[in-house]
PDB file of C-alpha atoms and ligand atoms in Angstrom:
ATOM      1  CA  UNK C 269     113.035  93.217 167.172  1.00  0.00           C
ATOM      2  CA  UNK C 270     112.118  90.829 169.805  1.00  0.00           C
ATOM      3  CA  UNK C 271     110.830  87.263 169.398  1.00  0.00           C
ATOM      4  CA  UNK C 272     107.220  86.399 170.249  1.00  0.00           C
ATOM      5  CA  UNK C 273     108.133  83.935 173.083  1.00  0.00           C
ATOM      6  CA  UNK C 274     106.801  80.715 171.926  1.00  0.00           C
ATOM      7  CA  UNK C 275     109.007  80.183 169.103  1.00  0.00           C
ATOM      8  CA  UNK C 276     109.793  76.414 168.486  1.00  0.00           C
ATOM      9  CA  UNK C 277     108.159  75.358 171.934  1.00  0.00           C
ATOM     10  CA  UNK C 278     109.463  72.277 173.880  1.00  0.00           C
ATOM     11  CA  UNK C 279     106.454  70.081 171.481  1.00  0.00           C
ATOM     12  CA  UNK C 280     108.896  70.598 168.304  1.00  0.00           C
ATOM     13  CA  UNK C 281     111.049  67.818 169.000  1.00  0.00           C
ATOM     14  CA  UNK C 282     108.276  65.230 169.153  1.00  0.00           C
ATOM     15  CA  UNK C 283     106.267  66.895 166.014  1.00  0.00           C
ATOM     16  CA  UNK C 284     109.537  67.954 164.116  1.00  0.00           C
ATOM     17  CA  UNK C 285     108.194  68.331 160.469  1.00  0.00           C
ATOM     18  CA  UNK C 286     111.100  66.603 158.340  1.00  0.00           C
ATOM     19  CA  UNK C 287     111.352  67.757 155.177  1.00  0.00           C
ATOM     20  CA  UNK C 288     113.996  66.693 152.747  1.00  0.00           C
ATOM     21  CA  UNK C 289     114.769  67.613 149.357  1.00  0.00           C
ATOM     22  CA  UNK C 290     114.688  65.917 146.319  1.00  0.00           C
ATOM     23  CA  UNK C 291     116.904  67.421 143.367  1.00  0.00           C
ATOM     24  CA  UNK C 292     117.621  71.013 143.469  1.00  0.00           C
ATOM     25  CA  UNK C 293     120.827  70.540 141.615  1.00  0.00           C
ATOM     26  CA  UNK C 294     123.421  73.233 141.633  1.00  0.00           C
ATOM     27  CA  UNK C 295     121.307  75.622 144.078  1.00  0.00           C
ATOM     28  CA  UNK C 296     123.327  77.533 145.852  1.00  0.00           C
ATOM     29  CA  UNK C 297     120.823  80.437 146.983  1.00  0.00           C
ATOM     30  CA  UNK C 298     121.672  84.020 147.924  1.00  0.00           C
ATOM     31  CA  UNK C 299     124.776  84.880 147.318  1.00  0.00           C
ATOM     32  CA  UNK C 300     127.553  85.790 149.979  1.00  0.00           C
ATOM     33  CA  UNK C 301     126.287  88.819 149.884  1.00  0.00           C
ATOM     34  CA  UNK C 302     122.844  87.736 150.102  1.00  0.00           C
ATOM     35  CA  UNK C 303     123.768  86.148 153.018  1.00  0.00           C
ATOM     36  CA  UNK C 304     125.896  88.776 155.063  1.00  0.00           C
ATOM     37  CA  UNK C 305     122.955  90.977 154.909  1.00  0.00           C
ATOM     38  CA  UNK C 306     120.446  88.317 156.482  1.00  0.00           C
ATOM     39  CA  UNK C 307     123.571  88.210 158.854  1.00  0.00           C
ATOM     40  CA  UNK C 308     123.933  91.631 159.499  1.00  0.00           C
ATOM     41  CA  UNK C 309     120.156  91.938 160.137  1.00  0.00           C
ATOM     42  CA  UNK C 310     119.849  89.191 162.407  1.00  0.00           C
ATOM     43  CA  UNK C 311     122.653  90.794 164.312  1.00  0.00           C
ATOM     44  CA  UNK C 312     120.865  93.884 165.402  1.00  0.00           C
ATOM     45  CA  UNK C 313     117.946  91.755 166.630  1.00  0.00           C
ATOM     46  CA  UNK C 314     119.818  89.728 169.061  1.00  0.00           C
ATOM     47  CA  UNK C 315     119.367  89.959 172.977  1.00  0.00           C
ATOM     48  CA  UNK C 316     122.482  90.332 175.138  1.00  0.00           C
ATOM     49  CA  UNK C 317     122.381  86.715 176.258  1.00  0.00           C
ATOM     50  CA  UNK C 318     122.155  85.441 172.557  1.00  0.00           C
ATOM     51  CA  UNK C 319     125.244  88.232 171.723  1.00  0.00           C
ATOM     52  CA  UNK C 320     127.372  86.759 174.581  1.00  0.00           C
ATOM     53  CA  UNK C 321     126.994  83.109 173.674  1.00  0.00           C
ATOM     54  CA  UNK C 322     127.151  83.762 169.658  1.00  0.00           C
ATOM     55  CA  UNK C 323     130.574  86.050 170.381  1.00  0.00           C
ATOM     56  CA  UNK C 324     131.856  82.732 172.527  1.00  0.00           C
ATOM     57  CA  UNK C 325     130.740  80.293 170.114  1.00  0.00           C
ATOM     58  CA  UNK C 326     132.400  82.247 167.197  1.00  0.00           C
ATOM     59  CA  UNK C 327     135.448  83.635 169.173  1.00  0.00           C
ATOM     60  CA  UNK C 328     138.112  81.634 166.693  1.00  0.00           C
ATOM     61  CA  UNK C 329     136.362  82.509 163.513  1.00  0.00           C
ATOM     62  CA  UNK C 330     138.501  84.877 160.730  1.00  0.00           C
ATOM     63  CA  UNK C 331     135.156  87.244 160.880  1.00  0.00           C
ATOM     64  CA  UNK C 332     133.632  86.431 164.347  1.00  0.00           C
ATOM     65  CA  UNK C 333     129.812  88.190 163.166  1.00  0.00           C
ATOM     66  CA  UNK C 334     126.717  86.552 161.874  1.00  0.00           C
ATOM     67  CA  UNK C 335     127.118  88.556 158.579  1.00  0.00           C
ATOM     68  CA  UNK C 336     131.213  86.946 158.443  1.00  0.00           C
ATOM     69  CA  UNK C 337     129.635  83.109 158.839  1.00  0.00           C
ATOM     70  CA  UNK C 338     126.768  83.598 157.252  1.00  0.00           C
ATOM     71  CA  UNK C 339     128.243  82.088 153.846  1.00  0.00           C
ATOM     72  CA  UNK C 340     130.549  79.451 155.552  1.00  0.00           C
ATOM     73  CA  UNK C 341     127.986  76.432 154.290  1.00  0.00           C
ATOM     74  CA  UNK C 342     128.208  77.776 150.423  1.00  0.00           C
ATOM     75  CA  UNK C 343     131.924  78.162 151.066  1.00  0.00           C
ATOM     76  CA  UNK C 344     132.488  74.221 151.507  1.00  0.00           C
ATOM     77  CA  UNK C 345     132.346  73.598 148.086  1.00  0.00           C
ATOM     78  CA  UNK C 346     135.992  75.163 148.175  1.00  0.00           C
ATOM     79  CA  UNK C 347     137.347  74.042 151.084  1.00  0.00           C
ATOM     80  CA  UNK C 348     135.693  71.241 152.380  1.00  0.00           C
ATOM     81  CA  UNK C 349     134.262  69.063 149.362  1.00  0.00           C
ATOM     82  CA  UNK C 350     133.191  66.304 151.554  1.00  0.00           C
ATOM     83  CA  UNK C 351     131.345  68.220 153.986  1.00  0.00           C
ATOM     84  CA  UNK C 352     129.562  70.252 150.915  1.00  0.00           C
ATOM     85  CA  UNK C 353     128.376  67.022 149.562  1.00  0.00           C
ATOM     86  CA  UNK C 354     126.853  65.982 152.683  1.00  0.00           C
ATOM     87  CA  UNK C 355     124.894  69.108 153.407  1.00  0.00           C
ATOM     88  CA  UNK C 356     124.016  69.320 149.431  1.00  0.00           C
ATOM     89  CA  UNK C 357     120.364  68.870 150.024  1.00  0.00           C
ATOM     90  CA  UNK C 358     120.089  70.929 153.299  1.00  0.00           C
ATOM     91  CA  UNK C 359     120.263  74.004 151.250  1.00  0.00           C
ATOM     92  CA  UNK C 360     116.595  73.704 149.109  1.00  0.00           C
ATOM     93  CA  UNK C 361     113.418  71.622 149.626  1.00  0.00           C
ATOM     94  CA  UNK C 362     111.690  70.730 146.446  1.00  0.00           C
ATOM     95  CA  UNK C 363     107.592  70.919 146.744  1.00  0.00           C
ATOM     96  CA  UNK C 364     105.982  68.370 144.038  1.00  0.00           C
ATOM     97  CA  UNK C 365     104.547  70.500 141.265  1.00  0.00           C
ATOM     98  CA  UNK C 366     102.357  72.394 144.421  1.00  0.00           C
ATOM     99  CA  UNK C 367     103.034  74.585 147.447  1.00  0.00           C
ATOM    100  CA  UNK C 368     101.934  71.283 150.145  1.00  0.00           C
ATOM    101  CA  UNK C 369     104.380  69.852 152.061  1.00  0.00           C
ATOM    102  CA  UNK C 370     104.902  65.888 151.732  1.00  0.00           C
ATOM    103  CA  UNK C 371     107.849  64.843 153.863  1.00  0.00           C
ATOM    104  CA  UNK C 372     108.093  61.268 152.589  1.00  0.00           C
ATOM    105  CA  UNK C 373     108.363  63.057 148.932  1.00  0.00           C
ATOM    106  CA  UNK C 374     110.253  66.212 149.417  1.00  0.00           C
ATOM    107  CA  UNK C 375     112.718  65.575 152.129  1.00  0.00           C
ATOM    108  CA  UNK C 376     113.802  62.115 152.196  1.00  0.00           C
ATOM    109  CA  UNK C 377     115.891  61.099 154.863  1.00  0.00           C
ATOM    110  CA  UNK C 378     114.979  65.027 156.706  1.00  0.00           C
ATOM    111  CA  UNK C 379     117.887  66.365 154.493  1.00  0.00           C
ATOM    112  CA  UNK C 380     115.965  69.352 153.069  1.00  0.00           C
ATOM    113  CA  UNK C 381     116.324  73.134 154.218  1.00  0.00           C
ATOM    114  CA  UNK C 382     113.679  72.618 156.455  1.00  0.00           C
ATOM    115  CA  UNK C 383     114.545  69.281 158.188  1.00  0.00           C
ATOM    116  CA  UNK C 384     118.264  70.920 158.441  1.00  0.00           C
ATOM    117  CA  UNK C 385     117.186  74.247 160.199  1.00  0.00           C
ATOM    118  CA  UNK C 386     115.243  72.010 162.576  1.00  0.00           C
ATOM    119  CA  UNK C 387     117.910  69.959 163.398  1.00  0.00           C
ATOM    120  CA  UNK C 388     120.307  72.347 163.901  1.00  0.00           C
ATOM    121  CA  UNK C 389     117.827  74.792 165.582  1.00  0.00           C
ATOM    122  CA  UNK C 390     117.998  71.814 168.211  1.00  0.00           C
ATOM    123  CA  UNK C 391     121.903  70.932 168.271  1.00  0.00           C
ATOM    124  CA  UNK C 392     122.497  74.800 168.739  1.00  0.00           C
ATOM    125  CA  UNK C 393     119.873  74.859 171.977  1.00  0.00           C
ATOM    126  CA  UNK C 394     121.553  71.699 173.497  1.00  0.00           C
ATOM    127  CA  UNK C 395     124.211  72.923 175.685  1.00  0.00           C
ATOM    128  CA  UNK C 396     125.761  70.485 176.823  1.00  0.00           C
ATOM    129  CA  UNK C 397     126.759  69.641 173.451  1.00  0.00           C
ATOM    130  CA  UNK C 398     130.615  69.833 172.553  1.00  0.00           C
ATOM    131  CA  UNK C 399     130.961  74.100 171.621  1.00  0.00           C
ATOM    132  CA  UNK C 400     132.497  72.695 167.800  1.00  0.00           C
ATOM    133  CA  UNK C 401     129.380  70.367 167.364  1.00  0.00           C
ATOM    134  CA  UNK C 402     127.322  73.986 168.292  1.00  0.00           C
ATOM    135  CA  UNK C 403     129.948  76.533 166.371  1.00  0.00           C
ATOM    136  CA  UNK C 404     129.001  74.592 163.216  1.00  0.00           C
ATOM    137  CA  UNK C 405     125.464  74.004 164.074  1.00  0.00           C
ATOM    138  CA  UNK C 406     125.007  78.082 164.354  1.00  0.00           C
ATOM    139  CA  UNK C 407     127.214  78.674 160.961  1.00  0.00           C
ATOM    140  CA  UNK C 408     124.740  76.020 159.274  1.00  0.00           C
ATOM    141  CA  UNK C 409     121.531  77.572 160.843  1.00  0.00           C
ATOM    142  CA  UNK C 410     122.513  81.297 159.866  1.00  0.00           C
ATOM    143  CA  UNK C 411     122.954  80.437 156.367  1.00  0.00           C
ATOM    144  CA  UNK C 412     120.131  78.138 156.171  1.00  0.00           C
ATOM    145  CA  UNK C 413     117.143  80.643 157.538  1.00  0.00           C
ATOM    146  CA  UNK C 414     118.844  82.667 154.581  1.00  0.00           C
ATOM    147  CA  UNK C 415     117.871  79.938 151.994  1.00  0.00           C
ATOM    148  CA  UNK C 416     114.538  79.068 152.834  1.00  0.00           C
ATOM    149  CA  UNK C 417     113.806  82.323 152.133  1.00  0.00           C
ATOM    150  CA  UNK C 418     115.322  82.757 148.723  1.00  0.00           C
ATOM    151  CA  UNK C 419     112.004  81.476 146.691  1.00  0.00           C
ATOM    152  CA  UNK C 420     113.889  79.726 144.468  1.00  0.00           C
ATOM    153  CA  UNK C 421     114.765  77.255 147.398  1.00  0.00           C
ATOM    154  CA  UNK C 422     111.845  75.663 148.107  1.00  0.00           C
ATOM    155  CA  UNK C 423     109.806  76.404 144.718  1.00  0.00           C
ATOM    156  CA  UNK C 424     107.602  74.002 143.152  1.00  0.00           C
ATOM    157  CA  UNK C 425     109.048  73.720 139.891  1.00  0.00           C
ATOM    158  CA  UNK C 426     110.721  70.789 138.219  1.00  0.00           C
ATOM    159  CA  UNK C 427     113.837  73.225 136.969  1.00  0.00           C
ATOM    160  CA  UNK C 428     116.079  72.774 139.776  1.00  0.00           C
ATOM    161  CA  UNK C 429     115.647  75.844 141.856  1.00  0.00           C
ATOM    162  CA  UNK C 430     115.558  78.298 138.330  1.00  0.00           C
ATOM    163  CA  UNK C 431     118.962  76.898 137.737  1.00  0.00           C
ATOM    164  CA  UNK C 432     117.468  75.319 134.703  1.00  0.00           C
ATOM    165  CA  UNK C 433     115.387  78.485 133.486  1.00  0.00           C
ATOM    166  CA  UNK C 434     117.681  79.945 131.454  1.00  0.00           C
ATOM    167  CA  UNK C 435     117.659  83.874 131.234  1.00  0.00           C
ATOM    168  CA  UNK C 436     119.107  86.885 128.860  1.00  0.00           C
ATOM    169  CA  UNK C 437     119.640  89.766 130.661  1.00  0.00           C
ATOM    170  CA  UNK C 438     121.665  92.413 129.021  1.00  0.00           C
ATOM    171  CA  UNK C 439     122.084  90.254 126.001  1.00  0.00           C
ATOM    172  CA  UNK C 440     124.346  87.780 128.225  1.00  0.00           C
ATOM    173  CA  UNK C 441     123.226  84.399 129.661  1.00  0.00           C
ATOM    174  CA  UNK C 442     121.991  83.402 132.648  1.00  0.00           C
ATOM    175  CA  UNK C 443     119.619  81.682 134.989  1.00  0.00           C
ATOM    176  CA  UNK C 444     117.065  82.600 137.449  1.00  0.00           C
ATOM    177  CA  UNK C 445     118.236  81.149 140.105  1.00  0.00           C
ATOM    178  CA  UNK C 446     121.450  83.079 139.663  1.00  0.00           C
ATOM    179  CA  UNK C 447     119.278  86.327 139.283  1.00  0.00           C
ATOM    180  CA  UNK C 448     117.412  85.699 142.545  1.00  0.00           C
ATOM    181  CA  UNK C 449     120.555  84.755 144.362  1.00  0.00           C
ATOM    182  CA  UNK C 450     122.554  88.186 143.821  1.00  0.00           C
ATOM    183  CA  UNK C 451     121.524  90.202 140.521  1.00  0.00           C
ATOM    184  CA  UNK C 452     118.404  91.250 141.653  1.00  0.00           C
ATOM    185  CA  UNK C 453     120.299  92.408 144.781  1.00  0.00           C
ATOM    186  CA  UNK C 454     122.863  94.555 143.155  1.00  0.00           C
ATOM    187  CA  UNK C 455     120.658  97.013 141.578  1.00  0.00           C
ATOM    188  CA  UNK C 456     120.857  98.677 145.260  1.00  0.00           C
ATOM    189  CA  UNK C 457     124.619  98.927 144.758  1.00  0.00           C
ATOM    190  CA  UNK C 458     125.402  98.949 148.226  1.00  0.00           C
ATOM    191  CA  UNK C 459     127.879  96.795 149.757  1.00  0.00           C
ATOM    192  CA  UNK C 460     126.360  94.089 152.174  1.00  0.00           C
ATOM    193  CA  UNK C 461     126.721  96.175 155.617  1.00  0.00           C
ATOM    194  CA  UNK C 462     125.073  99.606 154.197  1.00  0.00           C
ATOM    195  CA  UNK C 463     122.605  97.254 152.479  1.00  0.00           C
ATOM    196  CA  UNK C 464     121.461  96.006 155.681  1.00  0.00           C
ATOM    197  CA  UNK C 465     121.795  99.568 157.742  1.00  0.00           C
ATOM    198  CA  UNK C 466     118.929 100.933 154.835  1.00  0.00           C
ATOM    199  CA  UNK C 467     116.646  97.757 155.099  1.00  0.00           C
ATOM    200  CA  UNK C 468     116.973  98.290 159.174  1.00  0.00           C
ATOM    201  CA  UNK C 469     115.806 101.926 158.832  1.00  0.00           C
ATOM    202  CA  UNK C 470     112.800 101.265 156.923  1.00  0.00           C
ATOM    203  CA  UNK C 471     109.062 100.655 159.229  1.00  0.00           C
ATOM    204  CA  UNK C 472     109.256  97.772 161.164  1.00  0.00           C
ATOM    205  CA  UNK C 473     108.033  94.356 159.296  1.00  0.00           C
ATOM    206  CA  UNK C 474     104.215  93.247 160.566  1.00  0.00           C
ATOM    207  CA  UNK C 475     103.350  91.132 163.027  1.00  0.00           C
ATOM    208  CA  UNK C 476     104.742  87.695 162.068  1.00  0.00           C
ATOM    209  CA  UNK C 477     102.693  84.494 162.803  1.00  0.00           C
ATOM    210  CA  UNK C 478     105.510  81.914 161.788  1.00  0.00           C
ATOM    211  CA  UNK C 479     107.269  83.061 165.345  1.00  0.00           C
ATOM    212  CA  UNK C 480     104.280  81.063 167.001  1.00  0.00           C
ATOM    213  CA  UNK C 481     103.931  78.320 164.778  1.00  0.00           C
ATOM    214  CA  UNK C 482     104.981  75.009 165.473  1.00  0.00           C
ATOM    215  CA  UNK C 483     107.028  74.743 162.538  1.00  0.00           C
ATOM    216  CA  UNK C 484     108.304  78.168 161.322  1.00  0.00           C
ATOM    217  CA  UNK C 485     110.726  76.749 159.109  1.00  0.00           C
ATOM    218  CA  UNK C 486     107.718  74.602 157.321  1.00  0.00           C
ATOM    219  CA  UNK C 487     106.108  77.896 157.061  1.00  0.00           C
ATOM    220  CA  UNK C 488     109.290  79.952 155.515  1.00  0.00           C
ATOM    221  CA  UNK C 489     109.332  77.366 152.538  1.00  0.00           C
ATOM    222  CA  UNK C 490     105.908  77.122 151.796  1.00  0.00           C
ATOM    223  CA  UNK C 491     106.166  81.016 152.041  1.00  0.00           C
ATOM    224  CA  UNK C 492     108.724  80.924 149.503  1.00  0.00           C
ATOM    225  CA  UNK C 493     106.452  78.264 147.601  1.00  0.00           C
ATOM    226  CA  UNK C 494     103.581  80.724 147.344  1.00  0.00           C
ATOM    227  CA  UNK C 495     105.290  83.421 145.830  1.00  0.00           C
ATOM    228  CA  UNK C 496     106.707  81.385 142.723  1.00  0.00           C
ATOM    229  CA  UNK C 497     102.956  80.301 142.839  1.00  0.00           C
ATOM    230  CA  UNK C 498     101.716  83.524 142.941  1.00  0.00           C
ATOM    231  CA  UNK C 499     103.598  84.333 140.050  1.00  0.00           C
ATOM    232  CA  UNK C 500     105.973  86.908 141.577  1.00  0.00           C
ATOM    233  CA  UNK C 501     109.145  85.139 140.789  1.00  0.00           C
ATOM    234  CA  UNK C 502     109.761  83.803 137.016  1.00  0.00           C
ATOM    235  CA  UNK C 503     109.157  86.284 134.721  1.00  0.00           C
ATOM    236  CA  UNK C 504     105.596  86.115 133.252  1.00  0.00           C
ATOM    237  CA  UNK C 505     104.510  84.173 130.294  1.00  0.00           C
ATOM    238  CA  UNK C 506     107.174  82.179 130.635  1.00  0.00           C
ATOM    239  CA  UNK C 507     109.926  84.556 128.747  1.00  0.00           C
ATOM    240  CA  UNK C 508     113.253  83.957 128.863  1.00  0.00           C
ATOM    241  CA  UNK C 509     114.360  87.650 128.005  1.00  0.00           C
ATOM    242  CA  UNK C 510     114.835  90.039 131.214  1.00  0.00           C
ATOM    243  CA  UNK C 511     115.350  93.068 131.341  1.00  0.00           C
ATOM    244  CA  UNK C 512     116.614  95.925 134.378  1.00  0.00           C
ATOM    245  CA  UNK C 513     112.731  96.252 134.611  1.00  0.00           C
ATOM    246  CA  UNK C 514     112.335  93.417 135.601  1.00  0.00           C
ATOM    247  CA  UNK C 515     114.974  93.263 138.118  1.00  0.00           C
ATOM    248  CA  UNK C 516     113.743  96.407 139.585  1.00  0.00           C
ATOM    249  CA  UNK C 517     110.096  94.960 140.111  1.00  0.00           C
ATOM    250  CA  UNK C 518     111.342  92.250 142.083  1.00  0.00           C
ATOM    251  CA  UNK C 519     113.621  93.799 144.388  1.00  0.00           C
ATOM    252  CA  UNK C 520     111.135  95.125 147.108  1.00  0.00           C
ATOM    253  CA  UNK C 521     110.147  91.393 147.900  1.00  0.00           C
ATOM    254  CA  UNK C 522     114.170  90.267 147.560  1.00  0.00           C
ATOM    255  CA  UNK C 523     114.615  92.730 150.075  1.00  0.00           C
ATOM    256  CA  UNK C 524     111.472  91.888 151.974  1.00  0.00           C
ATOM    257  CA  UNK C 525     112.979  87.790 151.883  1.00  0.00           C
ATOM    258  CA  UNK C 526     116.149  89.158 153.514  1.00  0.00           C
ATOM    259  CA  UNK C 527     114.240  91.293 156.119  1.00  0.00           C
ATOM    260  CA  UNK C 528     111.961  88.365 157.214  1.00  0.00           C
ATOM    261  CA  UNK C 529     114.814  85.897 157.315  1.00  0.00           C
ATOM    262  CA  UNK C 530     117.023  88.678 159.004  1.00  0.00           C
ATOM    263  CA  UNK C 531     114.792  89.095 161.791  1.00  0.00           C
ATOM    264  CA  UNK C 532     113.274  85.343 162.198  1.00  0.00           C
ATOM    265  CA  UNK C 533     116.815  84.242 162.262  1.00  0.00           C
ATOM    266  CA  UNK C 534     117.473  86.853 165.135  1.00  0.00           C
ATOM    267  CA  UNK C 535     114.678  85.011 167.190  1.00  0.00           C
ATOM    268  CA  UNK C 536     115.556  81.977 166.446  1.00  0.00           C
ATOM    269  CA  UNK C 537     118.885  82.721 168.043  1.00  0.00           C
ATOM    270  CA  UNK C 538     117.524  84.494 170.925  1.00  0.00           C
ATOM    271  CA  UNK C 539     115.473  81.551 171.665  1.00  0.00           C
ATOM    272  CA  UNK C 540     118.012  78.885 171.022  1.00  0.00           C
ATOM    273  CA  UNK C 541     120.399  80.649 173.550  1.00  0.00           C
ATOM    274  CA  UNK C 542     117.599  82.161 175.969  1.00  0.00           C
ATOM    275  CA  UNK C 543     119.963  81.839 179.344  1.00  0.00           C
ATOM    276  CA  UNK C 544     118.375  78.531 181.028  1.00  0.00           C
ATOM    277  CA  UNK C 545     115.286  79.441 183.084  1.00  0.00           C
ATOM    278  CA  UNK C 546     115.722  78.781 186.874  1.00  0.00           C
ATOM    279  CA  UNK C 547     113.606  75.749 188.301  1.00  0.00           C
TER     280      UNK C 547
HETATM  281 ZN1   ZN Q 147     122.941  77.781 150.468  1.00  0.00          ZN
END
């Protein structure tokens, strides 16, 4: 796919929308896997400019591919507690009880999904930045596209994310969140590269409109917002017994979420690492 041009024009820095988060607790949003296949998406999207700086950017990396950082900033938690509890909040925004967007309110400080794509939307773009301060910058921008598009991430429910909506699924425990972030995902069975190929075969996505906007990654959460709204995310009348059924109806739109953030993040990335236009 290729990126409608004016993604994130020069104006974003003076009208960057901040959002922040407020308490998603123990959100963690797609899993790895989750997350490789946004990667893996994203990867087949990119233009040869973006390819060559993302390859020298990522050159040291064990697994040097979007899909083999794309779960680096859920990985902290194990190897790098301090920097996990400083990008906490970047993973979720948390809308107040409606899908409307009140920065002061739901991302204090700009540490929210939204405020953190943003910003690291920017530091990635900069090049004359130091290449670590941009390596990390890409690794927290890949996984964070991911998120905002896992409902659950920017939902307006007072349950942290689902975390707190506790499920039965096959007569064992759970919690929504935890079914959004990788059980609704399995039913495919496919590992996350074959995952990826089938949702690259199927008919291109529409048109998007968030490639134009001023803030896309605004309009990604509230996205995500709308469909909890819209009531195609907890299961209905508020039961707390799933079944496979109910994993099955909800996979077309996890797989649509991992599309859309698949190829947004690709033009993000194009964009960020356009090669610098002659004066
Ligand atoms: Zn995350």
């Amino acid at each position: 796919m290729r990126p409608n041009r004016p993604l994130f024009p020069n104006r974003l820095l003076s009208i960057l929308v901040l959002a922040g988060a407020l308490c998603a607790g123990d959100a963690l949003a797609w899993s790895a896997e989750g997350h490789r296949i946004v990667g893996h998406i994203a990867e087949a999207g990119l233009t040869p400019a973006a390819r060559a700086e993302i390859d020298r950017l990522l050159a040291g990396e064990a697994d040097p591919t979007l899909a083999g950082i794309a779960a680096w900033a859920d990985e902290l938690r194990e190897t790098d507690p301090e920097a996990a509890k400083t990008s906490a909040r970047w993973h979720y925004v948390n809308f107040q009880g409606r899908c409307e967007f009140q920065p002061a309110l739901d991302c204090p400080g700009n540490d929210c999904v939204v405020g953190a794509i943003n910003r690291h939307y920017l530091m990635l773009a900069q090049r004359g930045r130091p290449d670590d301060e941009r390596r990390e910058a890409l690794k927290f921008l890949v996984h964070f596209v991911g998120d905002a598009h896992q409902p659950l991430h920017a939902g307006p429910r007072d349950d942290a994310g689902g975390n707190r909506y506790q499920v039965s699924l096959r007569g064992k425990g759970s919690n929504l969140h935890r079914i959004w972030d990788g059980t609704i995902l399995e039913r495919r069975g496919l590992e996350s590269g074959a995952h990826a190929a089938r949702l690259l075969a199927q008919a291109p996505l529409p048109a998007d409109p968030t490639l134009r906007s001023q803030t896309p990654a605004l309009d990604w959460a509230l996205e995500s917002c709308r469909l909890v709204e819209d009531g195609r995310v907890y299961p209905s009348a508020g039961r707390h017994v799933i079944d496979d059924a109910f994993l099955d109806a909800r996979l077309p739109l996890a797989e649509q979420r991992l599309r859309q953030a698949g190829a947004r993040l690709a033009a993000m990335l194009n964009h960020a690492l356009a090669p610098p236009t002659t004066p």
